[in-house]
CSV table of C-alpha atoms in Angstrom, one decimal:
chain,number,residue,atom,x,y,z
N,18,UNK,CA,-14.1,-10.9,-10.2
N,19,UNK,CA,-17.3,-10.5,-7.8
N,20,UNK,CA,-16.5,-8.1,-5.3
N,21,UNK,CA,-20.5,-7.1,-3.9
N,22,UNK,CA,-19.7,-5.2,-0.5
N,23,UNK,CA,-21.9,-6.8,1.6
N,24,UNK,CA,-21.6,-9.4,4.5
N,25,UNK,CA,-24.2,-11.8,3.3
N,26,UNK,CA,-27.1,-11.5,0.8
N,27,UNK,CA,-30.0,-12.3,4.0
N,28,UNK,CA,-28.6,-9.5,6.8
N,29,UNK,CA,-31.2,-7.1,7.9
N,30,UNK,CA,-30.4,-3.5,7.8
N,31,UNK,CA,-30.4,-1.2,11.1
N,32,UNK,CA,-33.7,-0.1,10.0
N,33,UNK,CA,-35.0,-3.6,10.2
N,34,UNK,CA,-33.6,-3.9,13.8
N,35,UNK,CA,-35.6,-1.1,14.4
N,36,UNK,CA,-38.5,-2.2,13.2
N,37,UNK,CA,-38.3,-5.8,14.9
N,38,UNK,CA,-38.0,-3.8,18.2
N,39,UNK,CA,-40.9,-2.1,17.6
N,40,UNK,CA,-42.9,-4.7,16.4
N,41,UNK,CA,-41.9,-7.2,19.6
N,42,UNK,CA,-42.5,-4.5,22.3
N,43,UNK,CA,-46.1,-4.0,20.6
N,44,UNK,CA,-47.1,-7.2,20.4
N,45,UNK,CA,-45.7,-7.7,23.7
N,46,UNK,CA,-47.5,-5.3,25.3
N,47,UNK,CA,-51.1,-6.0,23.5
N,48,UNK,CA,-50.9,-9.2,24.6
N,49,UNK,CA,-50.7,-11.1,21.8
N,50,UNK,CA,-48.1,-13.6,23.1
N,51,UNK,CA,-48.3,-17.3,23.1
N,52,UNK,CA,-46.5,-19.8,26.2
N,53,UNK,CA,-43.6,-21.1,25.0
N,54,UNK,CA,-44.3,-24.7,26.2
N,55,UNK,CA,-44.6,-27.0,23.9
N,56,UNK,CA,-43.1,-24.0,21.1
N,57,UNK,CA,-40.1,-23.7,19.0
N,58,UNK,CA,-36.7,-23.3,21.0
N,59,UNK,CA,-38.6,-23.2,24.8
N,60,UNK,CA,-35.1,-23.7,26.1
N,61,UNK,CA,-33.7,-21.0,28.5
N,62,UNK,CA,-31.4,-18.5,27.0
N,63,UNK,CA,-28.5,-18.3,29.3
N,64,UNK,CA,-29.6,-15.3,31.2
N,65,UNK,CA,-30.9,-13.5,27.9
N,66,UNK,CA,-34.0,-11.5,27.9
N,67,UNK,CA,-35.1,-12.0,24.5
N,68,UNK,CA,-34.3,-14.2,21.4
N,69,UNK,CA,-34.6,-13.4,17.7
N,70,UNK,CA,-34.4,-16.2,15.3
N,71,UNK,CA,-34.8,-16.0,11.4
N,72,UNK,CA,-34.5,-19.4,9.7
N,73,UNK,CA,-34.6,-19.4,5.7
N,74,UNK,CA,-35.2,-22.0,3.4
N,75,UNK,CA,-33.4,-21.1,0.1
N,76,UNK,CA,-34.0,-22.2,-3.3
N,77,UNK,CA,-31.7,-22.0,-6.2
N,78,UNK,CA,-31.6,-22.3,-9.7
N,79,UNK,CA,-30.1,-24.4,-12.6
N,80,UNK,CA,-27.3,-22.3,-12.3
N,81,UNK,CA,-26.9,-22.7,-8.9
N,82,UNK,CA,-28.1,-18.9,-8.4
N,83,UNK,CA,-30.5,-18.3,-5.4
N,84,UNK,CA,-33.9,-17.4,-6.4
N,85,UNK,CA,-35.6,-17.2,-2.9
N,86,UNK,CA,-35.4,-16.9,0.6
N,87,UNK,CA,-38.2,-17.9,2.8
N,88,UNK,CA,-37.5,-16.5,6.0
N,89,UNK,CA,-39.5,-17.5,9.1
N,90,UNK,CA,-38.7,-14.9,12.2
N,91,UNK,CA,-39.2,-15.8,15.9
N,92,UNK,CA,-39.4,-13.5,18.9
N,93,UNK,CA,-39.1,-14.8,21.9
N,94,UNK,CA,-38.8,-13.1,25.6
N,95,UNK,CA,-37.8,-14.5,28.8
N,96,UNK,CA,-38.2,-13.4,32.4
N,97,UNK,CA,-37.7,-14.3,35.7
N,98,UNK,CA,-34.5,-14.5,38.2
N,99,UNK,CA,-33.4,-17.4,36.1
N,100,UNK,CA,-34.8,-16.2,32.9
N,101,UNK,CA,-36.3,-19.7,32.7
N,102,UNK,CA,-40.2,-18.1,32.1
N,103,UNK,CA,-40.8,-16.8,28.5
N,104,UNK,CA,-43.2,-16.2,26.2
N,105,UNK,CA,-43.5,-16.2,22.4
N,106,UNK,CA,-44.1,-12.5,21.5
N,107,UNK,CA,-44.3,-12.5,18.1
N,108,UNK,CA,-43.9,-14.5,14.5
N,109,UNK,CA,-43.2,-13.6,11.2
N,110,UNK,CA,-42.7,-15.1,7.9
N,111,UNK,CA,-41.4,-13.3,4.4
N,112,UNK,CA,-39.8,-14.0,1.4
N,113,UNK,CA,-36.8,-12.7,-0.1
N,114,UNK,CA,-36.7,-12.8,-4.1
N,115,UNK,CA,-33.7,-12.2,-6.4
N,116,UNK,CA,-33.9,-12.0,-9.9
N,117,UNK,CA,-30.8,-11.6,-12.7
N,118,UNK,CA,-29.5,-9.5,-15.7
N,119,UNK,CA,-27.7,-11.9,-18.3
N,120,UNK,CA,-24.6,-10.1,-16.7
N,121,UNK,CA,-23.8,-12.4,-13.3
N,122,UNK,CA,-22.3,-9.5,-11.5
N,123,UNK,CA,-25.8,-7.6,-11.8
N,124,UNK,CA,-29.1,-8.7,-9.6
N,125,UNK,CA,-31.8,-7.4,-7.7
N,126,UNK,CA,-33.3,-8.4,-4.4
N,127,UNK,CA,-36.8,-7.5,-2.9
N,128,UNK,CA,-37.2,-7.9,0.8
N,129,UNK,CA,-40.6,-6.8,2.6
N,130,UNK,CA,-39.4,-5.3,5.7
N,131,UNK,CA,-41.9,-4.5,9.0
N,132,UNK,CA,-44.8,-2.7,8.6
N,133,UNK,CA,-45.7,-1.0,4.8
N,134,UNK,CA,-41.9,-1.3,4.0
N,135,UNK,CA,-40.0,-2.6,1.2
N,136,UNK,CA,-36.3,-2.9,0.6
N,137,UNK,CA,-35.3,-3.6,-3.0
N,138,UNK,CA,-31.0,-3.9,-3.3
N,139,UNK,CA,-29.6,-3.7,-6.7
N,140,UNK,CA,-26.1,-5.1,-7.1
N,141,UNK,CA,-23.5,-4.8,-10.1
N,142,UNK,CA,-20.0,-5.5,-10.5
N,143,UNK,CA,-19.0,-2.1,-9.1
N,144,UNK,CA,-22.3,-0.3,-7.4
N,145,UNK,CA,-24.8,-0.8,-4.6
N,146,UNK,CA,-28.4,0.7,-4.8
N,147,UNK,CA,-31.0,0.4,-2.0
N,148,UNK,CA,-34.3,2.0,-2.2
N,149,UNK,CA,-36.9,1.6,0.8
N,150,UNK,CA,-40.4,2.5,-0.2
N,151,UNK,CA,-43.2,2.8,2.2
N,152,UNK,CA,-46.7,1.5,0.7
N,153,UNK,CA,-45.0,1.0,-2.7
N,154,UNK,CA,-44.6,4.0,-3.7
N,155,UNK,CA,-43.4,6.8,-0.9
N,156,UNK,CA,-39.6,7.0,-0.7
N,157,UNK,CA,-38.5,6.4,2.9
N,158,UNK,CA,-34.7,6.1,2.3
N,159,UNK,CA,-32.4,5.6,-1.0
N,160,UNK,CA,-28.8,5.1,-1.1
N,161,UNK,CA,-26.7,4.6,-4.0
N,162,UNK,CA,-22.9,3.8,-4.2
N,163,UNK,CA,-19.8,3.6,-6.7
N,164,UNK,CA,-16.8,1.9,-6.2
N,165,UNK,CA,-13.5,1.7,-7.8
N,166,UNK,CA,-13.1,-1.5,-6.4
N,167,UNK,CA,-13.5,-3.4,-2.9
N,168,UNK,CA,-11.9,-0.5,-1.0
N,169,UNK,CA,-12.1,2.4,-3.1
N,170,UNK,CA,-15.7,4.2,-2.9
N,171,UNK,CA,-15.9,6.6,-6.1
N,172,UNK,CA,-19.2,8.3,-5.1
N,173,UNK,CA,-21.7,7.7,-2.7
N,174,UNK,CA,-25.6,9.6,-2.3
N,175,UNK,CA,-27.6,9.0,0.4
N,176,UNK,CA,-31.3,10.2,1.3
N,177,UNK,CA,-33.3,9.4,4.2
N,178,UNK,CA,-36.7,11.1,5.0
N,179,UNK,CA,-37.4,12.3,8.7
N,180,UNK,CA,-40.3,14.6,8.3
N,181,UNK,CA,-42.5,16.0,5.7
N,182,UNK,CA,-40.2,19.3,5.9
N,183,UNK,CA,-38.0,18.1,2.7
N,184,UNK,CA,-35.1,20.3,4.6
N,185,UNK,CA,-35.0,18.0,7.7
N,186,UNK,CA,-34.1,15.3,5.8
N,187,UNK,CA,-31.0,13.7,5.4
N,188,UNK,CA,-29.8,14.3,1.7
N,189,UNK,CA,-26.3,14.4,0.8
N,190,UNK,CA,-23.7,13.1,-2.0
N,191,UNK,CA,-19.8,12.5,-1.8
N,192,UNK,CA,-17.3,12.3,-4.7
N,193,UNK,CA,-13.8,10.9,-3.9
N,194,UNK,CA,-10.2,11.1,-5.6
N,195,UNK,CA,-7.5,8.9,-5.6
N,196,UNK,CA,-3.7,9.3,-6.4
N,197,UNK,CA,-1.9,6.5,-8.6
N,198,UNK,CA,-0.8,4.5,-5.4
N,199,UNK,CA,-4.6,4.0,-4.4
N,200,UNK,CA,-4.4,6.6,-1.4
N,201,UNK,CA,-7.2,9.1,-1.2
N,202,UNK,CA,-6.5,12.7,-2.0
N,203,UNK,CA,-9.7,14.8,-2.2
N,204,UNK,CA,-13.1,14.2,-0.6
N,205,UNK,CA,-16.0,16.8,-2.0
N,206,UNK,CA,-19.5,16.4,0.2
N,207,UNK,CA,-22.6,18.0,-1.3
N,208,UNK,CA,-25.7,18.9,0.9
N,209,UNK,CA,-28.6,18.1,-1.2
N,210,UNK,CA,-30.6,20.5,1.1
N,211,UNK,CA,-29.0,23.5,1.1
N,212,UNK,CA,-26.8,23.2,-2.0
N,213,UNK,CA,-23.5,23.9,0.1
N,214,UNK,CA,-20.0,22.4,-0.9
N,215,UNK,CA,-17.3,21.0,1.2
N,216,UNK,CA,-14.0,20.0,-0.4
N,217,UNK,CA,-11.3,18.0,1.5
N,218,UNK,CA,-7.6,17.5,0.6
N,219,UNK,CA,-5.7,14.6,2.2
N,220,UNK,CA,-1.8,15.3,2.2
N,221,UNK,CA,0.7,12.2,3.4
N,222,UNK,CA,3.9,13.5,4.6
N,223,UNK,CA,3.5,16.9,3.8
N,224,UNK,CA,2.9,19.7,6.6
N,225,UNK,CA,0.3,22.4,6.3
N,226,UNK,CA,2.3,25.0,5.3
N,227,UNK,CA,3.4,23.2,2.4
N,228,UNK,CA,0.0,22.0,1.5
N,229,UNK,CA,-1.7,25.3,1.5
N,230,UNK,CA,0.2,26.1,-1.6
N,231,UNK,CA,-1.0,22.9,-3.5
N,232,UNK,CA,-4.6,23.4,-3.0
N,233,UNK,CA,-6.4,25.2,-5.7
N,234,UNK,CA,-8.5,28.1,-5.5
N,235,UNK,CA,-12.0,27.1,-5.0
N,236,UNK,CA,-16.0,29.3,-4.1
N,237,UNK,CA,-16.4,26.3,-1.7
N,238,UNK,CA,-15.3,25.7,1.5
N,239,UNK,CA,-11.9,24.3,1.9
N,240,UNK,CA,-10.3,21.6,4.4
N,241,UNK,CA,-6.9,20.4,4.4
N,242,UNK,CA,-6.0,17.2,6.5
N,243,UNK,CA,-1.9,16.4,6.7
N,244,UNK,CA,-0.8,13.3,7.9
N,245,UNK,CA,2.8,13.1,9.2
N,246,UNK,CA,4.0,9.8,10.2
N,247,UNK,CA,7.3,8.5,12.1
N,248,UNK,CA,8.3,5.0,13.8
N,249,UNK,CA,9.1,4.9,17.3
N,250,UNK,CA,10.1,1.5,18.7
N,251,UNK,CA,8.3,-0.5,15.8
N,252,UNK,CA,5.4,1.9,16.5
N,253,UNK,CA,3.8,3.5,13.4
N,254,UNK,CA,2.7,7.2,15.0
N,255,UNK,CA,0.9,9.1,12.4
N,256,UNK,CA,0.0,12.7,13.5
N,257,UNK,CA,-2.6,14.5,11.6
N,258,UNK,CA,-3.6,17.7,11.1
N,259,UNK,CA,-6.7,19.4,9.9
N,260,UNK,CA,-6.2,23.1,8.9
N,261,UNK,CA,-2.8,23.5,10.6
N,262,UNK,CA,-4.6,22.2,13.9
N,263,UNK,CA,-3.9,18.7,15.6
N,264,UNK,CA,-7.1,16.8,14.7
N,265,UNK,CA,-6.1,12.9,16.0
N,266,UNK,CA,-3.2,11.1,16.6
N,267,UNK,CA,-3.1,7.0,15.4
N,268,UNK,CA,-1.0,4.3,16.6
N,269,UNK,CA,-0.4,1.1,14.9
N,270,UNK,CA,1.7,-1.9,16.2
N,271,UNK,CA,1.7,-5.5,16.8
N,272,UNK,CA,1.6,-7.5,19.5
N,273,UNK,CA,2.7,-11.4,18.9
N,274,UNK,CA,0.2,-12.2,16.0
N,275,UNK,CA,-2.4,-9.1,16.9
N,276,UNK,CA,-2.3,-6.3,14.8
N,277,UNK,CA,-3.3,-2.8,16.9
N,278,UNK,CA,-4.3,0.5,16.0
N,279,UNK,CA,-5.3,3.0,18.5
N,280,UNK,CA,-7.0,6.6,17.4
N,281,UNK,CA,-6.2,9.6,19.9
N,282,UNK,CA,-8.4,12.7,20.1
N,283,UNK,CA,-5.7,16.1,20.0
N,284,UNK,CA,-5.7,16.0,23.7
N,285,UNK,CA,-4.0,12.5,23.7
N,286,UNK,CA,-7.0,10.7,24.9
N,287,UNK,CA,-7.4,7.2,23.6
N,288,UNK,CA,-11.0,7.1,21.7
N,289,UNK,CA,-11.0,3.9,19.5
N,290,UNK,CA,-9.0,0.7,19.5
N,291,UNK,CA,-9.0,-1.8,16.7
N,292,UNK,CA,-7.1,-5.3,17.2
N,293,UNK,CA,-7.3,-7.9,14.6
N,294,UNK,CA,-6.2,-11.7,14.9
N,295,UNK,CA,-7.0,-14.9,14.5
N,296,UNK,CA,-9.0,-17.5,17.0
N,297,UNK,CA,-9.5,-21.1,16.4
N,298,UNK,CA,-9.5,-20.6,12.5
N,299,UNK,CA,-11.6,-17.4,12.7
N,300,UNK,CA,-10.8,-14.2,11.5
N,301,UNK,CA,-11.5,-11.8,15.0
N,302,UNK,CA,-12.1,-7.7,14.7
N,303,UNK,CA,-12.7,-6.1,17.6
N,304,UNK,CA,-13.5,-2.5,18.0
N,305,UNK,CA,-13.2,-0.7,21.2
N,306,UNK,CA,-15.0,2.6,21.1
N,307,UNK,CA,-15.1,5.1,24.3
N,308,UNK,CA,-17.0,8.4,24.5
N,309,UNK,CA,-18.0,11.1,27.2
N,310,UNK,CA,-21.2,9.0,27.2
N,311,UNK,CA,-19.3,5.7,27.9
N,312,UNK,CA,-17.8,2.6,26.3
N,313,UNK,CA,-19.1,0.3,23.3
N,314,UNK,CA,-17.1,-3.1,21.9
N,315,UNK,CA,-17.6,-4.9,18.6
N,316,UNK,CA,-16.3,-7.9,18.4
N,317,UNK,CA,-16.6,-9.7,14.8
N,318,UNK,CA,-15.8,-13.1,13.9
N,319,UNK,CA,-15.5,-14.2,10.6
N,320,UNK,CA,-15.0,-17.7,8.5
N,321,UNK,CA,-13.5,-16.7,5.2
N,322,UNK,CA,-15.6,-14.0,4.4
N,323,UNK,CA,-18.5,-14.4,6.1
N,324,UNK,CA,-19.4,-13.4,9.3
N,325,UNK,CA,-20.1,-16.1,11.9
N,326,UNK,CA,-20.3,-14.6,15.2
N,327,UNK,CA,-21.0,-10.5,16.7
N,328,UNK,CA,-20.6,-9.9,20.4
N,329,UNK,CA,-22.0,-5.9,21.3
N,330,UNK,CA,-21.5,-4.7,24.6
N,331,UNK,CA,-22.1,-1.3,25.7
N,332,UNK,CA,-22.3,0.7,29.2
N,333,UNK,CA,-23.9,3.6,27.6
N,334,UNK,CA,-27.6,1.6,27.7
N,335,UNK,CA,-26.1,-1.9,29.6
N,336,UNK,CA,-27.1,-4.2,26.6
N,337,UNK,CA,-24.8,-7.0,25.5
N,338,UNK,CA,-25.8,-8.7,22.1
N,339,UNK,CA,-25.0,-12.0,20.9
N,340,UNK,CA,-25.4,-12.8,16.9
N,341,UNK,CA,-24.7,-15.9,15.6
N,342,UNK,CA,-25.2,-16.6,11.8
N,343,UNK,CA,-25.2,-19.8,10.0
N,344,UNK,CA,-24.5,-20.5,6.1
N,345,UNK,CA,-25.7,-23.0,3.1
N,346,UNK,CA,-23.1,-24.8,0.9
N,347,UNK,CA,-23.4,-22.1,-1.3
N,348,UNK,CA,-22.5,-19.1,1.4
N,349,UNK,CA,-26.1,-18.2,1.6
N,350,UNK,CA,-27.3,-17.5,5.4
N,351,UNK,CA,-29.7,-20.2,7.2
N,352,UNK,CA,-30.3,-19.5,10.2
N,353,UNK,CA,-29.6,-15.9,12.5
N,354,UNK,CA,-29.7,-16.3,16.2
N,355,UNK,CA,-29.4,-13.1,18.0
N,356,UNK,CA,-29.7,-12.8,21.5
N,357,UNK,CA,-30.2,-9.8,23.8
N,358,UNK,CA,-29.3,-9.3,27.5
N,359,UNK,CA,-30.6,-5.9,29.0
N,360,UNK,CA,-29.1,-4.0,32.0
N,361,UNK,CA,-32.5,-4.5,34.1
N,362,UNK,CA,-35.1,-6.6,33.8
N,363,UNK,CA,-37.9,-4.0,34.0
N,364,UNK,CA,-36.0,-2.0,30.9
N,365,UNK,CA,-38.5,-4.1,28.3
N,366,UNK,CA,-38.1,-1.0,25.9
N,367,UNK,CA,-34.4,-1.3,25.4
């Protein structure tokens, strides 16, 4: 039973995306660029302003376990009315290494990030640990997650170093509790900076007045979240209160073969909509989020449990991102292509 909670072993994190973009911008303005003529993938990318390509050469041992993933990364920038002119803005070569315990469920992955950062991931049968070091000694970020199973976290810890003052950092841990049916009943959040603890109790089909009498006394701050459900015209409606006040409303229903889940705030304004369906043999998950600052839409396409396409667009910053992933027979990624379209050709820094 292998439930390592990741999309694939070669995916970059959000931190890597940040550093990739910053490296791209710096190199562009320093003039360290090459004209695309005669370069790899010089074809105009259908109106996209930038294209990032990472290709992997994966090496396996006699047990068909991946040992190394040698990555070659290319950053292209396109300009002109038809985006038919471009430059190779940056290249990067790196190697991810894998080491295994005798237990096949346990292994470690080391990957150099941009600059002086090194990321180490540790996977076991029921946990994931990530450590990012700067200059191979200073902690940049750390996270640890322990699971009962794939969809049931037991414990999480996260540390992100934001500055020289420890109290400016993000440091917390969370504990999760469940009933015999697998429903989450309690969460404890501990702020590691201030020492403050907060307990949140969750009740299904129980109103607030009844739930108050079921919560044990505590010296810590307590929240009581109650969910009352009803079905109206094939729509499951969940009204969720927090400490006796309506917090949000969830609606779940099906249209054809599409499963839809909507979330409304306490004023019944739609804030999030998730749609799941199948298309051309792929499982599709679309997440549409609305905020005061605008909307964003995430569309992710899966073949089996592998993400093969990801489309993201937002009117907040006006960008559209298309990401395509390809895998080898063992299920490890061999190529990732990420295309980005800016709202304006002049907004290079976005």
